[in-house]
């Protein structure tokens, strides 16, 4: 019987602890996704991060769609108390992140290596079959010789660069006074012991780079570069690893704020949000996927984006739910050209049809569409004003009864639809009072409290505290989320068409007066 993603024997990362970064407001989407897609447990969150435990392999982890980046969790704890201690004491506390629990670092490194080795084995099997086929077809020996020679030259060049970087690194450490002669001697001794234990020469040991982000009070006392140096020197002393800023074996990610301290290892070099199948980026791919997931697309459904732009929403939907039919429309020829390029790059030309038409004059029969998903343009460039109501009326016309509309709306759009300037309550900091950025749900590992109690409150708060949107004709709002688009915020609204427009109108026809 094949091992499933919930089976501890299915991979080396059985029960491994991960965290993902996510755009503000997308935490509930990511929490649901890791539970369903990865069968994750111990799911909890802070603003912009979701923590979870899973035994899924790299192939499954790559499929996360609402996450920005994925990390193996090394350590997580409460923040440093900057206000009550001096800078030297904080320096020592930062070093203790490494020195107090070296086993946690080594365990995560071991899991990281196992993940990569397992993934490499899976890739080598089809590659070996492909190589056998090439040999059977009589691959030219000259080509093979040239490839081997090119690889040898590349390795020689890399060795020269590594030696040069090592020289620069050592010179920088000596000039900067980071290590005393005694510390250098101790470091060399530790490197030798680590190399002997690993059975490899010291110069071939693990190389690393520290990437650090500091926010809040800590950022005023320490720069990210200072924190990176402190942690880097601690790692060199403790494990005998070598710093390599250009091409390290492993990257250490550290995020220190007034709310928490988090350390992890990026599982993939490229962010999960950077889709390989999107040539020209439009709407953020994670937001587009979240909108499509809210729509609950069924097999055989006709899905329409009447203002498709570069087609990002349709791409995300078609990749995840391929058994539906998709139509994109836009009035801009240049946008449709960009969308066509994206469809070609993704291999979805036959799955998604594009039309150049106005959103208020769709050439579709009434009640012919099952799902509508659209990012309504906003900003200085797009001043729709009350046109938003005309757009919704046309969407209502083509949507069948029981169908869903999922829209990304700005605050101005919401005000235009409600006719009320105060319809969106904001807290004193200018953020939404129901924003899922409640940092109080952060619980350090080993402490009491779990995600299973924290996560429902997140989703409930997200639903209750967002602006209440009244019905629009037969369209009744059923879900709403506030999400970040970087410098601005927007709102994902889901409407359901509660009845057939024609039937409702007939029911409410005024009786003719008696002659």
Short mmCIF file of C-alpha atoms in Angstrom, two decimals:
data_model
loop_
_atom_site.label_atom_id
_atom_site.label_comp_id
_atom_site.label_asym_id
_atom_site.label_seq_id
_atom_site.Cartn_x
_atom_site.Cartn_y
_atom_site.Cartn_z
CA UNK A 1 0.00 0.00 0.00
CA UNK A 2 1.41 3.38 -1.03
CA UNK A 3 2.30 5.74 1.76
CA UNK A 4 0.19 8.85 1.85
CA UNK A 5 1.18 12.36 2.90
CA UNK A 6 -0.09 11.68 6.40
CA UNK A 7 2.01 8.52 6.80
CA UNK A 8 5.25 9.14 8.77
CA UNK A 9 7.02 6.64 6.51
CA UNK A 10 6.25 8.65 3.38
CA UNK A 11 9.36 10.84 3.61
CA UNK A 12 12.27 12.07 5.70
CA UNK A 13 10.38 15.11 6.86
CA UNK A 14 7.82 13.12 8.85
CA UNK A 15 6.42 15.48 11.43
CA UNK A 16 8.68 18.35 10.33
CA UNK A 17 7.74 21.85 11.43
CA UNK A 18 7.39 24.47 8.67
CA UNK A 19 6.18 28.00 8.26
CA UNK A 20 5.08 30.01 5.24
CA UNK A 21 5.02 33.73 4.71
CA UNK A 22 1.79 35.11 3.26
CA UNK A 23 0.30 38.43 2.29
CA UNK A 24 -1.75 40.07 5.02
CA UNK A 25 -5.30 38.78 4.86
CA UNK A 26 -4.35 35.55 3.10
CA UNK A 27 -3.60 33.68 6.34
CA UNK A 28 -7.05 31.98 6.50
CA UNK A 29 -6.65 30.78 2.90
CA UNK A 30 -3.20 29.36 3.63
CA UNK A 31 -4.36 27.72 6.87
CA UNK A 32 -7.16 25.92 5.05
CA UNK A 33 -4.85 24.99 2.18
CA UNK A 34 -2.14 23.35 4.32
CA UNK A 35 -4.79 21.35 6.17
CA UNK A 36 -6.42 20.08 2.99
CA UNK A 37 -3.45 19.78 0.63
CA UNK A 38 -0.76 18.68 3.12
CA UNK A 39 -2.94 17.14 5.85
CA UNK A 40 -1.05 19.46 8.18
CA UNK A 41 -1.51 19.53 11.95
CA UNK A 42 -0.69 22.09 14.67
CA UNK A 43 -1.66 24.91 12.32
CA UNK A 44 -1.28 28.36 13.85
CA UNK A 45 -0.55 31.87 12.68
CA UNK A 46 0.78 35.33 13.24
CA UNK A 47 0.24 38.23 10.87
CA UNK A 48 1.95 37.31 7.62
CA UNK A 49 3.05 33.81 8.74
CA UNK A 50 1.40 30.41 9.10
CA UNK A 51 3.09 27.59 11.07
CA UNK A 52 2.25 23.92 10.60
CA UNK A 53 3.53 20.36 10.90
CA UNK A 54 3.48 17.94 7.96
CA UNK A 55 5.32 14.94 6.57
CA UNK A 56 4.72 15.91 2.91
CA UNK A 57 7.60 15.75 0.46
CA UNK A 58 8.92 18.58 -1.71
CA UNK A 59 6.60 17.72 -4.58
CA UNK A 60 3.56 18.32 -2.38
CA UNK A 61 5.03 21.38 -0.69
CA UNK A 62 5.61 22.99 -4.09
CA UNK A 63 1.86 22.89 -4.74
CA UNK A 64 0.99 25.51 -2.11
CA UNK A 65 -0.69 28.39 -3.93
CA UNK A 66 -1.54 30.97 -1.25
CA UNK A 67 1.98 31.11 0.27
CA UNK A 68 4.78 33.51 -0.62
CA UNK A 69 7.77 31.48 0.67
CA UNK A 70 8.21 28.20 2.54
CA UNK A 71 10.68 27.59 5.40
CA UNK A 72 11.74 24.78 7.69
CA UNK A 73 11.33 26.15 11.21
CA UNK A 74 14.50 26.17 13.33
CA UNK A 75 13.34 28.15 16.32
CA UNK A 76 10.60 30.52 17.39
CA UNK A 77 10.34 32.53 20.59
CA UNK A 78 9.11 35.75 22.10
CA UNK A 79 10.92 38.96 21.12
CA UNK A 80 13.95 40.52 22.76
CA UNK A 81 13.15 43.12 25.40
CA UNK A 82 15.03 46.04 23.89
CA UNK A 83 13.76 48.73 26.25
CA UNK A 84 15.01 47.24 29.51
CA UNK A 85 18.49 45.94 28.63
CA UNK A 86 21.67 47.31 27.10
CA UNK A 87 22.98 46.54 23.61
CA UNK A 88 25.67 44.16 24.86
CA UNK A 89 23.13 41.98 26.64
CA UNK A 90 20.97 41.77 23.52
CA UNK A 91 24.11 40.79 21.60
CA UNK A 92 24.63 37.87 23.98
CA UNK A 93 20.96 36.86 23.79
CA UNK A 94 21.19 36.74 20.00
CA UNK A 95 24.19 34.42 20.23
CA UNK A 96 22.20 32.21 22.57
CA UNK A 97 19.71 31.60 19.74
CA UNK A 98 22.44 29.32 18.37
CA UNK A 99 24.46 28.29 21.43
CA UNK A 100 21.66 27.32 23.85
CA UNK A 101 20.12 24.66 21.60
CA UNK A 102 22.54 23.48 18.90
CA UNK A 103 20.67 20.19 18.47
CA UNK A 104 17.60 21.95 17.07
CA UNK A 105 19.79 23.51 14.38
CA UNK A 106 21.43 20.21 13.50
CA UNK A 107 18.08 18.40 13.41
CA UNK A 108 16.61 20.91 10.97
CA UNK A 109 19.74 20.76 8.80
CA UNK A 110 19.39 16.97 8.75
CA UNK A 111 15.72 17.20 7.72
CA UNK A 112 16.60 19.77 5.06
CA UNK A 113 19.30 17.49 3.61
CA UNK A 114 16.96 14.48 3.65
CA UNK A 115 14.30 16.45 1.80
CA UNK A 116 16.75 17.44 -0.91
CA UNK A 117 18.23 13.95 -1.21
CA UNK A 118 14.80 12.33 -1.52
CA UNK A 119 13.77 14.85 -4.15
CA UNK A 120 17.04 14.30 -6.05
CA UNK A 121 16.48 10.52 -6.06
CA UNK A 122 13.01 10.97 -7.52
CA UNK A 123 14.40 13.21 -10.24
CA UNK A 124 17.31 10.88 -11.04
CA UNK A 125 15.08 7.91 -11.84
CA UNK A 126 13.30 9.48 -14.86
CA UNK A 127 16.56 11.17 -15.84
CA UNK A 128 18.34 7.82 -15.89
CA UNK A 129 15.63 6.36 -18.12
CA UNK A 130 15.94 9.34 -20.43
CA UNK A 131 19.72 8.90 -20.63
CA UNK A 132 19.32 5.22 -21.52
CA UNK A 133 16.94 6.15 -24.29
CA UNK A 134 19.40 8.72 -25.64
CA UNK A 135 22.18 6.16 -25.72
CA UNK A 136 19.95 3.70 -27.53
CA UNK A 137 19.26 6.34 -30.12
CA UNK A 138 23.03 6.71 -30.65
CA UNK A 139 23.91 10.00 -29.01
CA UNK A 140 27.02 11.50 -30.53
CA UNK A 141 30.15 10.78 -28.42
CA UNK A 142 31.61 14.13 -29.41
CA UNK A 143 28.69 15.96 -27.81
CA UNK A 144 29.14 14.01 -24.58
CA UNK A 145 32.86 14.82 -24.53
CA UNK A 146 32.14 18.53 -25.01
CA UNK A 147 29.60 18.49 -22.18
CA UNK A 148 32.06 16.83 -19.81
CA UNK A 149 34.75 19.30 -20.74
CA UNK A 150 32.39 22.24 -20.20
CA UNK A 151 31.37 20.91 -16.78
CA UNK A 152 35.02 20.45 -15.81
CA UNK A 153 35.83 24.02 -16.84
CA UNK A 154 32.83 25.29 -14.89
CA UNK A 155 33.92 23.41 -11.75
CA UNK A 156 37.44 24.83 -12.10
CA UNK A 157 36.03 28.36 -12.37
CA UNK A 158 33.78 27.80 -9.33
CA UNK A 159 36.77 26.55 -7.29
CA UNK A 160 38.73 29.68 -8.20
CA UNK A 161 35.78 31.90 -7.19
CA UNK A 162 35.39 30.02 -3.90
CA UNK A 163 39.09 30.43 -3.10
CA UNK A 164 38.90 34.13 -3.91
CA UNK A 165 35.78 34.57 -1.79
CA UNK A 166 37.39 32.67 1.08
CA UNK A 167 40.39 35.00 0.94
CA UNK A 168 38.15 38.09 0.94
CA UNK A 169 36.01 36.70 3.75
CA UNK A 170 38.99 35.93 5.98
CA UNK A 171 40.54 39.30 5.26
CA UNK A 172 37.25 41.06 6.09
CA UNK A 173 36.86 39.20 9.38
CA UNK A 174 40.44 40.07 10.42
CA UNK A 175 40.14 43.74 9.47
CA UNK A 176 36.73 44.11 11.09
CA UNK A 177 37.96 42.69 14.36
CA UNK A 178 35.08 40.20 14.51
CA UNK A 179 37.34 37.36 15.71
CA UNK A 180 40.30 37.50 18.10
CA UNK A 181 43.34 35.25 17.55
CA UNK A 182 42.08 32.95 20.27
CA UNK A 183 38.63 32.81 18.68
CA UNK A 184 40.24 32.04 15.30
CA UNK A 185 42.16 29.18 16.85
CA UNK A 186 39.02 27.84 18.52
CA UNK A 187 37.11 28.20 15.25
CA UNK A 188 39.77 26.24 13.34
CA UNK A 189 39.65 23.53 16.00
CA UNK A 190 35.85 23.31 15.82
CA UNK A 191 35.97 23.17 12.02
CA UNK A 192 38.40 20.28 12.19
CA UNK A 193 36.24 18.39 14.71
CA UNK A 194 33.10 18.96 12.63
CA UNK A 195 34.88 17.84 9.47
CA UNK A 196 36.25 14.73 11.17
CA UNK A 197 32.80 13.82 12.50
CA UNK A 198 31.27 14.28 9.06
CA UNK A 199 34.07 12.36 7.35
CA UNK A 200 34.78 15.22 4.94
CA UNK A 201 37.59 17.76 4.65
CA UNK A 202 37.04 21.04 6.50
CA UNK A 203 37.02 23.14 3.33
CA UNK A 204 34.22 20.99 1.92
CA UNK A 205 31.94 21.55 4.91
CA UNK A 206 28.57 23.32 4.96
CA UNK A 207 28.52 26.92 3.76
CA UNK A 208 25.82 29.37 4.80
CA UNK A 209 24.46 32.88 4.47
CA UNK A 210 22.27 34.76 6.96
CA UNK A 211 19.34 36.84 5.72
CA UNK A 212 17.83 39.02 8.42
CA UNK A 213 14.84 41.32 8.82
CA UNK A 214 14.42 43.57 11.85
CA UNK A 215 11.35 45.58 12.71
CA UNK A 216 10.15 47.72 15.57
CA UNK A 217 12.32 48.75 18.52
CA UNK A 218 15.03 46.21 17.70
CA UNK A 219 15.54 47.74 14.27
CA UNK A 220 16.38 51.05 15.94
CA UNK A 221 19.15 49.44 18.01
CA UNK A 222 20.56 46.96 15.46
CA UNK A 223 20.72 46.92 11.68
CA UNK A 224 19.93 43.73 9.77
CA UNK A 225 23.62 43.50 8.82
CA UNK A 226 24.71 43.63 12.48
CA UNK A 227 22.27 40.88 13.47
CA UNK A 228 23.41 38.80 10.50
CA UNK A 229 27.06 39.11 11.60
CA UNK A 230 26.24 38.19 15.20
CA UNK A 231 24.32 35.07 14.20
CA UNK A 232 26.87 34.22 11.51
CA UNK A 233 29.82 34.28 13.90
CA UNK A 234 27.87 32.19 16.41
CA UNK A 235 27.19 29.56 13.72
CA UNK A 236 30.85 29.52 12.65
CA UNK A 237 32.02 29.04 16.23
CA UNK A 238 29.40 26.47 17.17
CA UNK A 239 29.38 24.24 14.08
CA UNK A 240 32.45 25.12 12.07
CA UNK A 241 30.35 26.19 9.09
CA UNK A 242 31.77 28.72 6.66
CA UNK A 243 30.14 31.95 5.50
CA UNK A 244 29.51 32.25 1.76
CA UNK A 245 27.56 35.31 0.67
CA UNK A 246 27.55 34.42 -3.02
CA UNK A 247 26.46 30.78 -3.39
CA UNK A 248 25.95 29.09 0.00
CA UNK A 249 24.73 25.54 0.58
CA UNK A 250 22.08 26.82 2.96
CA UNK A 251 20.46 30.15 3.78
CA UNK A 252 19.42 31.03 7.33
CA UNK A 253 16.38 33.31 7.53
CA UNK A 254 15.87 35.38 10.68
CA UNK A 255 12.95 37.72 11.37
CA UNK A 256 13.06 39.75 14.59
CA UNK A 257 10.24 42.10 15.59
CA UNK A 258 8.47 43.45 18.65
CA UNK A 259 6.10 40.48 18.47
CA UNK A 260 8.27 37.43 17.83
CA UNK A 261 11.66 36.01 16.84
CA UNK A 262 11.59 33.41 14.04
CA UNK A 263 14.43 31.46 12.41
CA UNK A 264 14.16 29.08 9.48
CA UNK A 265 15.68 27.65 6.31
CA UNK A 266 14.10 28.43 2.91
CA UNK A 267 13.04 25.13 1.36
CA UNK A 268 13.11 26.53 -2.18
CA UNK A 269 15.30 29.30 -3.55
CA UNK A 270 12.50 30.75 -5.69
CA UNK A 271 9.35 32.01 -3.90
CA UNK A 272 6.28 29.83 -4.28
CA UNK A 273 4.37 32.92 -5.42
CA UNK A 274 6.65 33.30 -8.48
CA UNK A 275 4.78 31.06 -10.89
CA UNK A 276 6.88 29.56 -13.66
CA UNK A 277 3.84 29.47 -15.95
CA UNK A 278 3.15 33.22 -15.81
CA UNK A 279 5.25 35.20 -18.27
CA UNK A 280 3.90 38.71 -17.50
CA UNK A 281 2.72 39.28 -13.93
CA UNK A 282 -0.52 41.12 -13.26
CA UNK A 283 -2.52 40.65 -10.06
CA UNK A 284 -0.52 38.91 -7.35
CA UNK A 285 -0.79 35.18 -8.04
CA UNK A 286 -1.59 34.32 -4.41
CA UNK A 287 -4.53 36.76 -4.35
CA UNK A 288 -5.76 35.47 -7.72
CA UNK A 289 -5.68 31.89 -6.44
CA UNK A 290 -7.48 32.88 -3.24
CA UNK A 291 -10.27 34.51 -5.26
CA UNK A 292 -10.66 31.38 -7.40
CA UNK A 293 -10.75 29.16 -4.31
CA UNK A 294 -13.56 31.25 -2.82
CA UNK A 295 -15.59 30.73 -6.02
CA UNK A 296 -15.75 26.95 -5.45
CA UNK A 297 -15.39 26.06 -9.13
CA UNK A 298 -17.04 22.75 -10.11
CA UNK A 299 -16.27 20.43 -13.02
CA UNK A 300 -18.03 21.55 -16.19
CA UNK A 301 -18.72 25.07 -14.89
CA UNK A 302 -18.45 28.08 -17.22
CA UNK A 303 -16.17 30.61 -15.54
CA UNK A 304 -15.96 34.22 -16.75
CA UNK A 305 -13.56 37.06 -15.99
CA UNK A 306 -15.12 40.07 -17.78
CA UNK A 307 -12.15 42.35 -16.96
CA UNK A 308 -9.39 39.75 -17.26
CA UNK A 309 -6.39 42.04 -17.95
CA UNK A 310 -3.34 39.76 -18.23
CA UNK A 311 -5.44 36.74 -17.32
CA UNK A 312 -3.82 35.95 -13.96
CA UNK A 313 -7.06 34.89 -12.25
CA UNK A 314 -8.03 32.59 -15.11
CA UNK A 315 -4.53 31.08 -15.20
CA UNK A 316 -4.61 30.27 -11.49
CA UNK A 317 -8.13 28.86 -11.74
CA UNK A 318 -7.46 26.73 -14.84
CA UNK A 319 -4.25 25.29 -13.35
CA UNK A 320 -6.01 24.27 -10.14
CA UNK A 321 -9.46 23.35 -11.51
CA UNK A 322 -8.82 22.15 -15.10
CA UNK A 323 -12.23 20.51 -15.62
CA UNK A 324 -14.09 23.80 -16.00
CA UNK A 325 -14.46 26.05 -19.08
CA UNK A 326 -12.95 29.55 -18.94
CA UNK A 327 -13.64 32.79 -20.80
CA UNK A 328 -11.75 36.06 -20.39
CA UNK A 329 -12.91 39.42 -21.71
CA UNK A 330 -11.27 42.82 -21.79
CA UNK A 331 -11.69 46.02 -23.79
CA UNK A 332 -7.91 46.64 -24.02
CA UNK A 333 -6.07 45.12 -26.97
CA UNK A 334 -2.67 45.41 -25.24
CA UNK A 335 -3.96 43.63 -22.13
CA UNK A 336 -5.37 40.80 -24.22
CA UNK A 337 -2.06 40.44 -26.04
CA UNK A 338 -0.33 40.08 -22.68
CA UNK A 339 -2.96 37.57 -21.59
CA UNK A 340 -2.45 35.59 -24.79
CA UNK A 341 1.29 35.45 -24.09
CA UNK A 342 0.61 34.14 -20.60
CA UNK A 343 -1.79 31.49 -21.89
CA UNK A 344 0.80 30.33 -24.39
CA UNK A 345 3.55 30.16 -21.75
CA UNK A 346 1.23 28.14 -19.50
CA UNK A 347 0.04 25.88 -22.31
CA UNK A 348 -3.61 26.89 -21.74
CA UNK A 349 -4.54 28.39 -25.13
CA UNK A 350 -7.11 25.64 -25.68
CA UNK A 351 -8.53 25.91 -22.17
CA UNK A 352 -9.20 29.67 -21.95
CA UNK A 353 -11.02 31.72 -24.62
CA UNK A 354 -10.37 35.49 -24.87
CA UNK A 355 -12.82 38.13 -26.12
CA UNK A 356 -12.26 41.85 -26.78
CA UNK A 357 -15.52 43.37 -25.49
CA UNK A 358 -16.73 45.89 -22.93
CA UNK A 359 -17.64 44.61 -19.49
CA UNK A 360 -21.03 46.39 -19.72
CA UNK A 361 -21.86 44.85 -23.12
CA UNK A 362 -21.00 41.18 -22.80
CA UNK A 363 -22.02 39.11 -25.88
CA UNK A 364 -23.38 36.32 -23.69
CA UNK A 365 -26.95 35.11 -23.15
CA UNK A 366 -28.65 35.94 -19.89
CA UNK A 367 -28.02 33.44 -17.09
CA UNK A 368 -25.42 31.48 -19.10
CA UNK A 369 -22.43 31.73 -16.71
CA UNK A 370 -21.87 29.66 -13.55
CA UNK A 371 -19.04 31.66 -11.95
CA UNK A 372 -17.68 35.19 -12.40
CA UNK A 373 -14.31 36.15 -10.91
CA UNK A 374 -12.84 39.59 -11.52
CA UNK A 375 -10.38 42.16 -10.23
CA UNK A 376 -12.24 45.45 -10.65
CA UNK A 377 -9.57 48.04 -11.64
CA UNK A 378 -9.01 50.92 -9.23
CA UNK A 379 -6.55 53.70 -8.56
CA UNK A 380 -5.84 57.05 -10.24
CA UNK A 381 -5.62 55.41 -13.65
CA UNK A 382 -9.08 53.84 -13.37
CA UNK A 383 -11.84 56.15 -12.17
CA UNK A 384 -14.92 53.97 -12.47
CA UNK A 385 -17.04 55.90 -9.98
CA UNK A 386 -20.65 54.84 -10.27
CA UNK A 387 -19.77 52.68 -13.30
CA UNK A 388 -19.21 49.91 -10.78
CA UNK A 389 -22.99 49.57 -10.50
CA UNK A 390 -23.37 49.19 -14.28
CA UNK A 391 -20.67 46.53 -14.22
CA UNK A 392 -22.44 44.57 -11.49
CA UNK A 393 -25.77 44.81 -13.33
CA UNK A 394 -24.24 43.22 -16.44
CA UNK A 395 -22.61 40.52 -14.32
CA UNK A 396 -25.94 39.86 -12.66
CA UNK A 397 -27.59 39.51 -16.09
CA UNK A 398 -25.25 36.82 -17.44
CA UNK A 399 -24.99 34.88 -14.15
CA UNK A 400 -27.33 31.97 -13.63
CA UNK A 401 -29.45 31.67 -10.48
CA UNK A 402 -27.37 30.04 -7.77
CA UNK A 403 -24.14 31.15 -9.43
CA UNK A 404 -21.32 32.98 -7.67
CA UNK A 405 -19.53 36.30 -8.26
CA UNK A 406 -16.12 36.88 -6.62
CA UNK A 407 -14.78 40.43 -6.89
CA UNK A 408 -11.69 42.27 -5.73
CA UNK A 409 -12.91 45.73 -4.72
CA UNK A 410 -11.23 48.85 -3.43
CA UNK A 411 -12.52 50.87 -0.50
CA UNK A 412 -13.84 53.44 -2.98
CA UNK A 413 -15.77 50.72 -4.80
CA UNK A 414 -17.32 49.59 -1.53
CA UNK A 415 -18.39 53.13 -0.69
CA UNK A 416 -19.86 53.56 -4.15
CA UNK A 417 -21.92 50.40 -3.76
CA UNK A 418 -23.10 51.12 -0.22
CA UNK A 419 -23.50 54.85 -0.64
CA UNK A 420 -22.09 55.25 2.87
CA UNK A 421 -18.75 56.89 3.58
CA UNK A 422 -18.40 55.20 6.97
CA UNK A 423 -19.24 51.68 5.85
CA UNK A 424 -15.68 50.44 6.39
CA UNK A 425 -14.73 50.69 10.10
CA UNK A 426 -11.03 51.33 10.69
CA UNK A 427 -9.16 51.09 13.94
CA UNK A 428 -7.03 53.86 15.41
CA UNK A 429 -3.92 52.71 13.51
CA UNK A 430 -5.63 52.95 10.15
CA UNK A 431 -5.84 49.20 9.75
CA UNK A 432 -9.01 47.17 9.73
CA UNK A 433 -10.24 46.13 13.14
CA UNK A 434 -10.89 42.60 11.90
CA UNK A 435 -7.57 42.16 10.11
CA UNK A 436 -6.10 38.71 10.82
CA UNK A 437 -2.92 40.28 12.09
CA UNK A 438 -3.67 39.51 15.71
CA UNK A 439 -0.20 38.75 17.01
CA UNK A 440 -1.56 37.44 20.32
CA UNK A 441 -2.05 34.00 18.72
CA UNK A 442 1.69 33.42 18.53
CA UNK A 443 2.56 30.60 20.90
CA UNK A 444 6.23 29.53 21.14
CA UNK A 445 6.95 25.86 20.55
CA UNK A 446 6.58 23.83 23.68
CA UNK A 447 4.13 26.21 25.32
CA UNK A 448 0.46 25.52 25.94
CA UNK A 449 -2.15 26.37 23.38
CA UNK A 450 -2.50 25.16 19.81
CA UNK A 451 -3.56 26.33 16.41
CA UNK A 452 -6.68 24.22 16.56
CA UNK A 453 -8.15 26.76 18.96
CA UNK A 454 -6.57 29.84 17.39
CA UNK A 455 -7.39 29.31 13.74
CA UNK A 456 -11.23 29.26 13.93
CA UNK A 457 -11.18 32.63 15.66
CA UNK A 458 -9.07 34.01 12.84
CA UNK A 459 -11.55 32.94 10.20
CA UNK A 460 -14.50 34.08 12.28
CA UNK A 461 -13.02 37.50 13.00
CA UNK A 462 -12.14 37.91 9.35
CA UNK A 463 -15.76 37.34 8.42
CA UNK A 464 -17.42 39.44 11.12
CA UNK A 465 -15.39 42.64 11.14
CA UNK A 466 -15.20 43.48 7.45
CA UNK A 467 -17.54 46.02 5.87
CA UNK A 468 -21.10 44.83 5.52
CA UNK A 469 -22.04 44.94 1.83
CA UNK A 470 -25.79 45.14 1.12
CA UNK A 471 -27.41 42.97 -1.58
CA UNK A 472 -27.22 44.25 -5.16
CA UNK A 473 -30.38 43.20 -6.95
CA UNK A 474 -30.39 39.42 -6.88
CA UNK A 475 -26.73 39.31 -5.75
CA UNK A 476 -26.39 38.58 -2.04
CA UNK A 477 -22.97 38.86 -0.32
CA UNK A 478 -21.95 35.67 1.50
CA UNK A 479 -18.18 36.02 2.19
CA UNK A 480 -15.69 38.87 2.53
CA UNK A 481 -11.98 39.21 3.23
CA UNK A 482 -9.57 42.10 3.54
CA UNK A 483 -6.24 41.47 1.77
CA UNK A 484 -3.07 43.45 1.24
CA UNK A 485 -1.88 44.41 -2.24
CA UNK A 486 1.36 45.91 -0.98
CA UNK A 487 0.93 49.65 -0.54
CA UNK A 488 -2.86 49.43 -0.50
CA UNK A 489 -5.60 47.11 0.74
CA UNK A 490 -8.53 45.61 -1.09
CA UNK A 491 -11.55 43.46 -0.32
CA UNK A 492 -12.54 40.07 -1.72
CA UNK A 493 -16.34 39.79 -1.85
CA UNK A 494 -18.31 36.73 -2.83
CA UNK A 495 -21.91 37.16 -3.98
CA UNK A 496 -24.49 34.49 -4.76
CA UNK A 497 -27.34 35.05 -7.19
CA UNK A 498 -30.38 34.19 -5.13
CA UNK A 499 -33.01 34.11 -7.88
CA UNK A 500 -33.54 34.49 -11.61
CA UNK A 501 -33.74 38.19 -12.46
CA UNK A 502 -36.48 37.66 -15.02
CA UNK A 503 -38.68 35.67 -12.66
CA UNK A 504 -38.27 38.23 -9.89
CA UNK A 505 -39.15 41.08 -12.19
CA UNK A 506 -42.25 39.24 -13.40
CA UNK A 507 -43.33 38.59 -9.82
CA UNK A 508 -43.13 42.29 -8.98
CA UNK A 509 -44.91 43.62 -12.09
CA UNK A 510 -47.41 46.29 -11.22
CA UNK A 511 -51.00 45.21 -12.04
CA UNK A 512 -52.54 47.08 -14.91
CA UNK A 513 -55.32 49.49 -13.92
CA UNK A 514 -58.83 48.40 -14.84
CA UNK A 515 -60.15 50.04 -17.98
#
